[in-house]
Amino acid sequence: MFGTDISNIVRLTDALVLAVDTPLHLILCVCFLYRILGWAALVGVGFMVVLLPLPAAIVRRIQRVQRLQMQKTDQRVQAMTESLNIIRMIKMFAWEPFVKSRVTERREGELRYLQMRKLLDLANDIFVGSLPMAAMTISYAFYTLVMGQELDASKVFSSLPVFDQLSDCMYFGIAKVSTTIRGKVSLDRVTTFLYKSLLLDRYKSPSPIASTVMAAPPSENSIGFHEASFSWRDPQEDSVFPSQRTFRLRLDNLLFETGAINLIVGPTGCGKTSILMALLGEMHFIAQGPDSWFNLPRGGGVAYAPQESWVQNDTIKANILFGSPYDESRYKAVLYDCGLEPDLALFVDGDDTEVGEKGLTLSGGQKARITLARAVYSSAQILLLDDIVSALDVHTARWVAEKCLKGTLMRGRTVILVTHAVALVAPIAQKVISLDSKGHILSQGTLSTGLSEDATLRKELQQSRASLEQNTDSLQTDAASKKDPAAGKLIVTEEMAQGRVRWVSMKLLLNAFGGVFSWLSALTGFVLAVTVDTFSMWWLGHWAQAYATFGSHLNIPYYLSVFIGLVVLHQICYGTGAVIYTFGTTRASRKIHAELCDSILRSTFRWLDSTPIGRIVSRFTQDMGEIDNTLTAEAKAVIQLTLKLVFKFTAAVVFAPAFLLPGLVVTMLGWWLGHFYMIAQMAIKRLRSNWRSPLYNHLGASVLGLVSIRAYGAEDKFELVLRQRADAYSRPSRTFWNLNRWIAVRMNFLGAAFSGSLAAYLTYTRRGVSASNTGFSLHMAVEFSGMILWWIRFVNGLEVSANSLERVRDYLSIPHEPAATQEKRAPAYWPASGSIRVESLCARYSHDGPLVLRDLDFEIKSGERIGIVGRTGSGKSSLTLALLQLIPTTGDIYLDGRPARDTNLDDLRSNMTIIPQEPMLLSGTIRSNLDPYSLHDDSTLYDALRVTGLSDSENTIANDNISLDTTVANSGSNFSVGQRQLIALARAMLRRTRVVILDEATASIDSETDALIQASIRTELQHATLITIAHRLLTIMDYDKIMVLSEGRLVEFDTPLALLRNEHGYFRSLVDESGEKEKLIAIAEEGRTS
């Protein structure tokens, strides 16, 4: 909407000028025709007016089709944008064919309406173009047959330019009809969006009803709720969609303690995050009685750290400051308290390192600590922290709890913290609020009070203590955590091409059109149309000249019928060529989009990391829109104008050879002026195109971080940046229109001077030339000189639009992963086992970046369960990416004895399943996310949901039942992080691959649910080789082997008991420092005996 619709509205403002200009031209044309042909002119024009309702009906049909087309465009862009947001997961699962088919399906629907609209535009164009010719034919017939007047050369060639003016008014008026329709449809869509957008309560206009809903809190500084309910949907909405999840948070009485740490605990999906959202006003308030209220005082400022960390595509320092004044001592204290100093020391540019789009250069733990640092550094007196420790390993989490939450920077500030790490944070919390599985408050008060009253809290605390590892005050972070610490500036500046559009870009369109035969067929139709049109103009002169020979005995019906036949033949030839051209451009649009989509889906991780999503999306929106509409229309206009110029120039030279030299001079001058004009316009177009991506990137980042922006009260700042970037994008437009005026003034003067001079020459110096031939030559010359300007404009428009083609073509030659080949196709039975052997494995995130894995050698037997431990950034996640061949590697990886490098990537990745740290879902339904290829029946899908405990978690939400048809919003945003991880686990169990990798897959799940999940994994995935990256030692203590990584190296790899016997080993130190040493050892020994 922000791209295509706004562009259409801008073009609509240009088309509105014709609403004043066209009627004035039509009135003047009718007046002149009446003076030349008398009442015959009014008969012809009257006939044209009578038929005008027919194109109006076509226009209404075009408008309906245009509206449907834009809906399909929205669906395609949404599908592609969503896919780009989760492109890493798509590659991990080898879902590229599924995503491509998903986008292609929407693209086909869009192209169907696009082609229908173009054919309707063509029908309208032919019909409207025929009306002036029909009016001229009827006027001439009435003038000769009814009025009995002679149609001499003076009448013909005096009326022809006026009929041409009439035709131009109709043509350009109708040519703008599609622009007007698109603009009107877009304006309606924007208006509907503005009027029907679901606003938060605090942004709605006050009303007498709303003012009496909420009672006053006991104190303006009170933080909490009383007899309050909240919903994600406006309760006043009438429409209810059965597939949508309806959730209502009910809080009878909850008060947070000011100036203290308040802890909110409870099972997954019980509504902990919703409490924070309700406080921030992100949910709709529903009063339960006259005393209902909720309050979050904002006078002292509010800071918010979301569970899904949000960072801007900026430097680390800028993300932490977030517009606050720089205070060196406070800034350094925040870095220390949040454990960021060791991380920054690894970057060449330190805190000036760009984090990339969505923080792609950072690990999940680093993003979480930067988000926390932003909240801590702010001057806000109220901090809302949503499970900030779930993405941290236990050592880092311990550091954050001890240094940050208990630090001096937190003193006197109100902290409301949601977490599953109860044992870690509860001892420092002054108030603990415990929720049950249905979101009801079980207890609130001090920890001791809660433990005495709430058995659930006691159980959760016991489980949390069992999984908590304590660490010393020294924090270590490894170099392996960095994808490229030398690359302080990760995002590559978008290159701007110089000079004219290269022929190879236009060749892309020519090749996609459908081959030489399609082009020749279309060109043949256009050539015949121009030939017949030129001959018809000559025939009128011949008709007029015949009066000198035959006088009153002239066979008027003969000349009239030939002229009518030529007019009809012209429209048939033009229509045939245009239909062939329309089908060809549709094929080209389909092929170019398919190649672009395929290129992006096959791109490398490194390229995706260094290219903002907004930049890619602009190729699928603005650039593809230009190719679908403007480029093909401009190319068609250039072809027709070029043919007309050639034929008119030739015709004029045949009858007036003296026209040759002046005509060539005018052509050369026009080309010379047009050359400068097009060079300047291309630079302006490229400048506008390059400013578009920063604008879209800022808008996209703002939407993703909207809750954080509103929580910090930073709406005005982000709106200011948006306005500045919009101004920078719009500023070249003024130069664009100034250049249009520059060329128009010069070409109009040149054309007028040439036409006047030629007219004087033909009138006063040419003797013995018939009036008809003189009129015909002059008519051809005048049209030739007038068309040069339009030819230059359309050529420039074509080249400007071809810049979009050039930008798309550049994305077809980006770095790609190796394409699938028949030689590397794995046999159907492979892999028969889940054995993995790694030899001398080294890996890096870019070919010139530092090593993140160094000389790894190990072997995993089929069916073994392997746990991987290590500090943050030790290379745990990098190892999973290397196994899936998602990053550049050296050395050898064997799966079931077959080298990974000799296996097609889709075969390799489809036979391994990974549950990433931050699972993402595709919009659709639960069914489409669990089983995108429809390989399983519903009973199997429901079994997977029950096994993962997802059904249990859903039972915690009142009035909210899950089913396979439950709607999944974009990226799964209508599910909590924990619930998305459960869905991802269910998907892994359905895939039943030989190798399953869990990358901290239960980090956002409460301990009890985690225990149930681990039991299900042991049962359901016992056939598979299981590789688990976990922060909780309890999760992996009964595994067959444990792999310990440090600085990208394999430092230990053996059974848990063997590692425990090494008293000076890394793993033994972790167990010794834990609070449950004996229990962990017992689990290891029990695992050995079982």
mmCIF file of C-alpha atoms in Angstrom, residues 300-561:
data_model
loop_
_atom_site.group_PDB
_atom_site.id
_atom_site.type_symbol
_atom_site.label_atom_id
_atom_site.label_comp_id
_atom_site.label_asym_id
_atom_site.label_seq_id
_atom_site.Cartn_x
_atom_site.Cartn_y
_atom_site.Cartn_z
ATOM 1 C CA GLY A 300 8.608 9.463 34.545
ATOM 2 C CA GLY A 301 8.962 7.581 31.284
ATOM 3 C CA VAL A 302 8.395 3.941 30.301
ATOM 4 C CA ALA A 303 10.917 1.536 28.754
ATOM 5 C CA TYR A 304 10.097 -1.829 27.230
ATOM 6 C CA ALA A 305 12.260 -4.818 26.307
ATOM 7 C CA PRO A 306 10.230 -7.341 24.265
ATOM 8 C CA GLN A 307 10.707 -11.079 24.307
ATOM 9 C CA GLU A 308 11.493 -10.985 20.591
ATOM 10 C CA SER A 309 14.326 -8.497 20.650
ATOM 11 C CA TRP A 310 13.900 -5.535 18.341
ATOM 12 C CA VAL A 311 16.922 -3.660 17.044
ATOM 13 C CA GLN A 312 17.220 -1.078 14.310
ATOM 14 C CA ASN A 313 19.481 -1.383 11.298
ATOM 15 C CA ASP A 314 21.988 0.947 12.907
ATOM 16 C CA THR A 315 25.046 0.787 15.121
ATOM 17 C CA ILE A 316 25.048 -0.929 18.500
ATOM 18 C CA LYS A 317 25.559 2.431 20.182
ATOM 19 C CA ALA A 318 22.637 4.033 18.384
ATOM 20 C CA ASN A 319 20.411 1.112 19.344
ATOM 21 C CA ILE A 320 21.282 1.527 23.008
ATOM 22 C CA LEU A 321 21.008 5.322 23.102
ATOM 23 C CA PHE A 322 17.742 5.283 21.104
ATOM 24 C CA GLY A 323 17.765 9.057 20.844
ATOM 25 C CA SER A 324 18.756 9.711 24.473
ATOM 26 C CA PRO A 325 21.647 12.126 25.186
ATOM 27 C CA TYR A 326 25.023 10.438 25.436
ATOM 28 C CA ASP A 327 26.362 10.131 28.997
ATOM 29 C CA GLU A 328 29.728 8.360 28.889
ATOM 30 C CA SER A 329 29.796 7.124 32.480
ATOM 31 C CA ARG A 330 26.206 5.879 32.358
ATOM 32 C CA TYR A 331 26.757 4.303 28.958
ATOM 33 C CA LYS A 332 29.822 2.365 30.118
ATOM 34 C CA ALA A 333 27.995 1.246 33.259
ATOM 35 C CA VAL A 334 25.147 -0.098 31.140
ATOM 36 C CA LEU A 335 27.537 -2.012 28.883
ATOM 37 C CA TYR A 336 29.174 -3.574 31.921
ATOM 38 C CA ASP A 337 25.927 -4.447 33.706
ATOM 39 C CA CYS A 338 24.453 -6.032 30.591
ATOM 40 C CA GLY A 339 27.612 -8.037 29.875
ATOM 41 C CA LEU A 340 28.263 -6.393 26.509
ATOM 42 C CA GLU A 341 31.854 -5.243 27.007
ATOM 43 C CA PRO A 342 33.487 -8.558 25.977
ATOM 44 C CA ASP A 343 31.239 -8.709 22.892
ATOM 45 C CA LEU A 344 32.126 -5.194 21.785
ATOM 46 C CA ALA A 345 35.839 -5.899 22.229
ATOM 47 C CA LEU A 346 35.611 -8.458 19.427
ATOM 48 C CA PHE A 347 34.348 -5.960 16.850
ATOM 49 C CA VAL A 348 36.883 -3.836 15.017
ATOM 50 C CA ASP A 349 34.462 -0.914 15.153
ATOM 51 C CA GLY A 350 33.276 -1.682 18.674
ATOM 52 C CA ASP A 351 29.896 -0.186 19.428
ATOM 53 C CA ASP A 352 29.949 1.572 16.047
ATOM 54 C CA THR A 353 29.414 -1.795 14.352
ATOM 55 C CA GLU A 354 26.186 -2.021 12.378
ATOM 56 C CA VAL A 355 23.913 -4.776 13.638
ATOM 57 C CA GLY A 356 22.266 -5.346 10.253
ATOM 58 C CA GLU A 357 18.596 -5.744 9.478
ATOM 59 C CA LYS A 358 16.773 -7.341 12.415
ATOM 60 C CA GLY A 359 20.157 -7.687 14.154
ATOM 61 C CA LEU A 360 21.267 -10.449 11.819
ATOM 62 C CA THR A 361 24.940 -10.010 12.779
ATOM 63 C CA LEU A 362 24.138 -10.734 16.421
ATOM 64 C CA SER A 363 23.277 -13.869 18.310
ATOM 65 C CA GLY A 364 19.921 -14.087 20.056
ATOM 66 C CA GLY A 365 21.570 -13.438 23.403
ATOM 67 C CA GLN A 366 23.382 -10.369 22.141
ATOM 68 C CA LYS A 367 20.204 -8.895 20.699
ATOM 69 C CA ALA A 368 18.420 -9.535 23.984
ATOM 70 C CA ARG A 369 21.138 -7.751 25.970
ATOM 71 C CA ILE A 370 21.194 -4.771 23.579
ATOM 72 C CA THR A 371 17.425 -4.500 23.951
ATOM 73 C CA LEU A 372 17.839 -4.661 27.727
ATOM 74 C CA ALA A 373 20.652 -2.102 27.615
ATOM 75 C CA ARG A 374 18.365 0.290 25.735
ATOM 76 C CA ALA A 375 15.787 0.056 28.502
ATOM 77 C CA VAL A 376 18.337 0.376 31.295
ATOM 78 C CA TYR A 377 20.135 3.333 29.706
ATOM 79 C CA SER A 378 16.906 5.272 29.226
ATOM 80 C CA SER A 379 15.767 7.670 31.924
ATOM 81 C CA ALA A 380 12.459 5.832 32.267
ATOM 82 C CA GLN A 381 11.342 5.107 35.804
ATOM 83 C CA ILE A 382 9.212 2.113 34.771
ATOM 84 C CA LEU A 383 10.793 -0.818 32.955
ATOM 85 C CA LEU A 384 8.709 -3.597 31.399
ATOM 86 C CA LEU A 385 10.955 -6.576 30.643
ATOM 87 C CA ASP A 386 9.496 -9.555 28.805
ATOM 88 C CA ASP A 387 11.496 -12.729 29.427
ATOM 89 C CA ILE A 388 14.836 -11.090 28.677
ATOM 90 C CA VAL A 389 16.875 -14.029 29.990
ATOM 91 C CA SER A 390 15.319 -16.799 27.873
ATOM 92 C CA ALA A 391 17.771 -16.170 25.007
ATOM 93 C CA LEU A 392 20.802 -16.149 27.329
ATOM 94 C CA ASP A 393 22.907 -19.048 28.498
ATOM 95 C CA VAL A 394 22.807 -19.571 32.245
ATOM 96 C CA HIS A 395 26.161 -17.904 32.846
ATOM 97 C CA THR A 396 25.165 -14.735 31.013
ATOM 98 C CA ALA A 397 21.716 -14.811 32.603
ATOM 99 C CA ARG A 398 23.344 -15.024 36.020
ATOM 100 C CA TRP A 399 25.556 -12.059 35.205
ATOM 101 C CA VAL A 400 22.560 -9.974 34.063
ATOM 102 C CA ALA A 401 20.603 -10.850 37.212
ATOM 103 C CA GLU A 402 23.480 -10.074 39.563
ATOM 104 C CA LYS A 403 24.979 -7.020 37.865
ATOM 105 C CA CYS A 404 22.049 -5.449 36.079
ATOM 106 C CA LEU A 405 18.819 -6.228 37.919
ATOM 107 C CA LYS A 406 20.510 -5.827 41.311
ATOM 108 C CA GLY A 407 22.776 -3.014 40.112
ATOM 109 C CA THR A 408 22.772 0.643 41.026
ATOM 110 C CA LEU A 409 21.178 1.682 37.744
ATOM 111 C CA MET A 410 17.994 -0.151 38.746
ATOM 112 C CA ARG A 411 17.629 1.356 42.201
ATOM 113 C CA GLY A 412 14.441 3.275 42.708
ATOM 114 C CA ARG A 413 12.996 2.169 39.375
ATOM 115 C CA THR A 414 9.893 0.054 38.944
ATOM 116 C CA VAL A 415 10.667 -3.169 37.104
ATOM 117 C CA ILE A 416 7.964 -5.560 35.875
ATOM 118 C CA LEU A 417 9.669 -8.703 34.666
ATOM 119 C CA VAL A 418 8.137 -11.703 32.922
ATOM 120 C CA THR A 419 10.281 -14.829 33.085
ATOM 121 C CA HIS A 420 10.440 -18.603 33.362
ATOM 122 C CA ALA A 421 13.753 -18.424 35.229
ATOM 123 C CA VAL A 422 12.030 -18.137 38.592
ATOM 124 C CA ALA A 423 14.948 -19.398 40.672
ATOM 125 C CA LEU A 424 17.289 -16.871 39.076
ATOM 126 C CA VAL A 425 15.182 -13.745 39.570
ATOM 127 C CA ALA A 426 12.779 -14.548 42.396
ATOM 128 C CA PRO A 427 15.307 -13.963 45.216
ATOM 129 C CA ILE A 428 15.808 -10.340 44.125
ATOM 130 C CA ALA A 429 12.117 -9.629 43.453
ATOM 131 C CA GLN A 430 10.107 -7.679 46.008
ATOM 132 C CA LYS A 431 6.822 -8.947 44.586
ATOM 133 C CA VAL A 432 5.944 -12.146 42.734
ATOM 134 C CA ILE A 433 2.698 -12.587 40.767
ATOM 135 C CA SER A 434 1.881 -16.181 39.873
ATOM 136 C CA LEU A 435 -0.652 -17.098 37.175
ATOM 137 C CA ASP A 436 -2.353 -20.410 36.602
ATOM 138 C CA SER A 437 -2.826 -22.103 33.243
ATOM 139 C CA LYS A 438 -6.007 -20.069 32.589
ATOM 140 C CA GLY A 439 -4.420 -16.714 33.301
ATOM 141 C CA HIS A 440 -5.970 -16.321 36.762
ATOM 142 C CA ILE A 441 -3.852 -14.850 39.548
ATOM 143 C CA LEU A 442 -2.968 -17.557 42.064
ATOM 144 C CA SER A 443 -0.885 -15.388 44.350
ATOM 145 C CA GLN A 444 0.740 -11.974 44.561
ATOM 146 C CA GLY A 445 3.064 -10.741 47.241
ATOM 147 C CA THR A 446 6.520 -11.528 48.494
ATOM 148 C CA LEU A 447 8.235 -14.724 47.460
ATOM 149 C CA SER A 448 7.707 -16.310 50.857
ATOM 150 C CA THR A 449 4.003 -15.446 50.775
ATOM 151 C CA GLY A 450 3.633 -16.874 47.313
ATOM 152 C CA LEU A 451 5.427 -20.082 48.235
ATOM 153 C CA SER A 452 3.190 -20.605 51.249
ATOM 154 C CA GLU A 453 -0.020 -20.003 49.278
ATOM 155 C CA ASP A 454 0.752 -21.305 45.810
ATOM 156 C CA ALA A 455 1.746 -24.911 45.193
ATOM 157 C CA THR A 456 2.229 -24.160 41.494
ATOM 158 C CA LEU A 457 4.782 -21.477 42.310
ATOM 159 C CA ARG A 458 6.634 -23.859 44.624
ATOM 160 C CA LYS A 459 6.760 -26.485 41.900
ATOM 161 C CA GLU A 460 7.945 -24.018 39.247
ATOM 162 C CA LEU A 461 10.612 -22.644 41.572
ATOM 163 C CA GLN A 462 11.851 -26.163 42.305
ATOM 164 C CA GLN A 463 12.026 -27.009 38.606
ATOM 165 C CA SER A 464 13.722 -23.727 37.804
ATOM 166 C CA ARG A 465 16.346 -24.315 40.481
ATOM 167 C CA ALA A 466 17.012 -27.737 39.051
ATOM 168 C CA SER A 467 17.877 -26.240 35.667
ATOM 169 C CA LEU A 468 19.754 -23.199 36.927
ATOM 170 C CA GLU A 469 23.515 -23.124 36.611
ATOM 171 C CA GLN A 470 25.463 -20.611 38.605
ATOM 172 C CA ASN A 471 28.504 -18.899 37.202
ATOM 173 C CA THR A 472 31.296 -16.784 38.537
ATOM 174 C CA ASP A 473 31.363 -13.053 38.096
ATOM 175 C CA SER A 474 33.639 -13.292 35.066
ATOM 176 C CA LEU A 475 31.878 -13.355 31.756
ATOM 177 C CA GLN A 476 33.474 -14.785 28.653
ATOM 178 C CA THR A 477 32.278 -14.404 25.131
ATOM 179 C CA ASP A 478 33.980 -16.055 22.230
ATOM 180 C CA ALA A 479 35.142 -14.720 18.946
ATOM 181 C CA ALA A 480 33.076 -17.359 17.269
ATOM 182 C CA SER A 481 29.975 -15.435 18.126
ATOM 183 C CA LYS A 482 30.661 -13.014 15.382
ATOM 184 C CA LYS A 483 29.711 -13.658 11.861
ATOM 185 C CA ASP A 484 32.279 -11.121 10.722
ATOM 186 C CA PRO A 485 33.764 -8.944 13.449
ATOM 187 C CA ALA A 486 35.884 -7.101 10.933
ATOM 188 C CA ALA A 487 32.853 -5.998 9.043
ATOM 189 C CA GLY A 488 31.742 -2.976 11.012
ATOM 190 C CA LYS A 489 29.494 -2.022 8.128
ATOM 191 C CA LEU A 490 27.601 -5.129 7.121
ATOM 192 C CA ILE A 491 24.802 -3.691 5.004
ATOM 193 C CA VAL A 492 26.115 -2.957 1.532
ATOM 194 C CA THR A 493 25.163 0.437 0.164
ATOM 195 C CA GLU A 494 22.861 0.053 -2.792
ATOM 196 C CA GLU A 495 24.761 0.655 -5.992
ATOM 197 C CA MET A 496 23.422 3.233 -8.445
ATOM 198 C CA ALA A 497 24.109 2.538 -12.104
ATOM 199 C CA GLN A 498 25.572 5.310 -14.207
ATOM 200 C CA GLY A 499 24.666 6.502 -17.696
ATOM 201 C CA ARG A 500 22.090 4.945 -20.000
ATOM 202 C CA VAL A 501 20.276 1.690 -19.392
ATOM 203 C CA ARG A 502 22.278 -1.184 -20.794
ATOM 204 C CA TRP A 503 20.976 -3.166 -23.739
ATOM 205 C CA VAL A 504 21.364 -6.385 -21.784
ATOM 206 C CA SER A 505 18.569 -5.187 -19.471
ATOM 207 C CA MET A 506 16.170 -4.680 -22.382
ATOM 208 C CA LYS A 507 17.293 -8.025 -23.762
ATOM 209 C CA LEU A 508 15.820 -9.609 -20.632
ATOM 210 C CA LEU A 509 12.375 -8.312 -21.647
ATOM 211 C CA LEU A 510 12.832 -9.297 -25.281
ATOM 212 C CA ASN A 511 13.808 -12.855 -24.390
ATOM 213 C CA ALA A 512 10.962 -13.209 -21.901
ATOM 214 C CA PHE A 513 8.424 -11.943 -24.438
ATOM 215 C CA GLY A 514 8.098 -15.297 -26.137
ATOM 216 C CA GLY A 515 10.688 -15.547 -28.875
ATOM 217 C CA VAL A 516 11.317 -13.982 -32.264
ATOM 218 C CA PHE A 517 8.011 -15.212 -33.740
ATOM 219 C CA SER A 518 5.955 -13.385 -31.089
ATOM 220 C CA TRP A 519 7.867 -10.161 -31.634
ATOM 221 C CA LEU A 520 7.593 -10.418 -35.431
ATOM 222 C CA SER A 521 3.869 -11.140 -35.199
ATOM 223 C CA ALA A 522 3.236 -8.102 -33.029
ATOM 224 C CA LEU A 523 5.494 -5.878 -35.159
ATOM 225 C CA THR A 524 3.782 -7.063 -38.350
ATOM 226 C CA GLY A 525 0.434 -6.004 -36.958
ATOM 227 C CA PHE A 526 1.778 -2.583 -35.954
ATOM 228 C CA VAL A 527 3.554 -2.052 -39.313
ATOM 229 C CA LEU A 528 0.420 -2.931 -41.277
ATOM 230 C CA ALA A 529 -1.654 -0.645 -39.064
ATOM 231 C CA VAL A 530 0.652 2.336 -39.675
ATOM 232 C CA THR A 531 0.845 1.546 -43.388
ATOM 233 C CA VAL A 532 -2.927 1.438 -43.745
ATOM 234 C CA ASP A 533 -3.339 4.587 -41.640
ATOM 235 C CA THR A 534 -0.878 6.514 -43.820
ATOM 236 C CA PHE A 535 -2.523 5.235 -46.983
ATOM 237 C CA SER A 536 -5.963 6.247 -45.700
ATOM 238 C CA MET A 537 -4.743 9.831 -45.274
ATOM 239 C CA TRP A 538 -3.409 9.786 -48.836
ATOM 240 C CA TRP A 539 -6.720 8.331 -50.036
ATOM 241 C CA LEU A 540 -8.567 11.336 -48.642
ATOM 242 C CA GLY A 541 -6.292 13.607 -50.690
ATOM 243 C CA HIS A 542 -6.826 11.398 -53.724
ATOM 244 C CA TRP A 543 -10.600 11.629 -53.166
ATOM 245 C CA ALA A 544 -10.386 15.417 -53.000
ATOM 246 C CA GLN A 545 -8.186 15.543 -56.144
ATOM 247 C CA ALA A 546 -10.715 13.367 -58.015
ATOM 248 C CA TYR A 547 -13.195 16.248 -57.988
ATOM 249 C CA ALA A 548 -10.952 18.087 -60.421
ATOM 250 C CA THR A 549 -11.334 15.220 -62.915
ATOM 251 C CA PHE A 550 -14.885 13.940 -62.436
ATOM 252 C CA GLY A 551 -16.617 16.926 -60.889
ATOM 253 C CA SER A 552 -20.240 16.207 -60.012
ATOM 254 C CA HIS A 553 -20.036 12.751 -61.593
ATOM 255 C CA LEU A 554 -17.624 11.513 -58.942
ATOM 256 C CA ASN A 555 -18.538 8.105 -57.510
ATOM 257 C CA ILE A 556 -18.666 9.229 -53.875
ATOM 258 C CA PRO A 557 -19.851 5.858 -52.443
ATOM 259 C CA TYR A 558 -16.772 4.197 -53.966
ATOM 260 C CA TYR A 559 -14.285 6.582 -52.409
ATOM 261 C CA LEU A 560 -16.197 6.608 -49.142
ATOM 262 C CA SER A 561 -16.399 2.803 -48.909
#
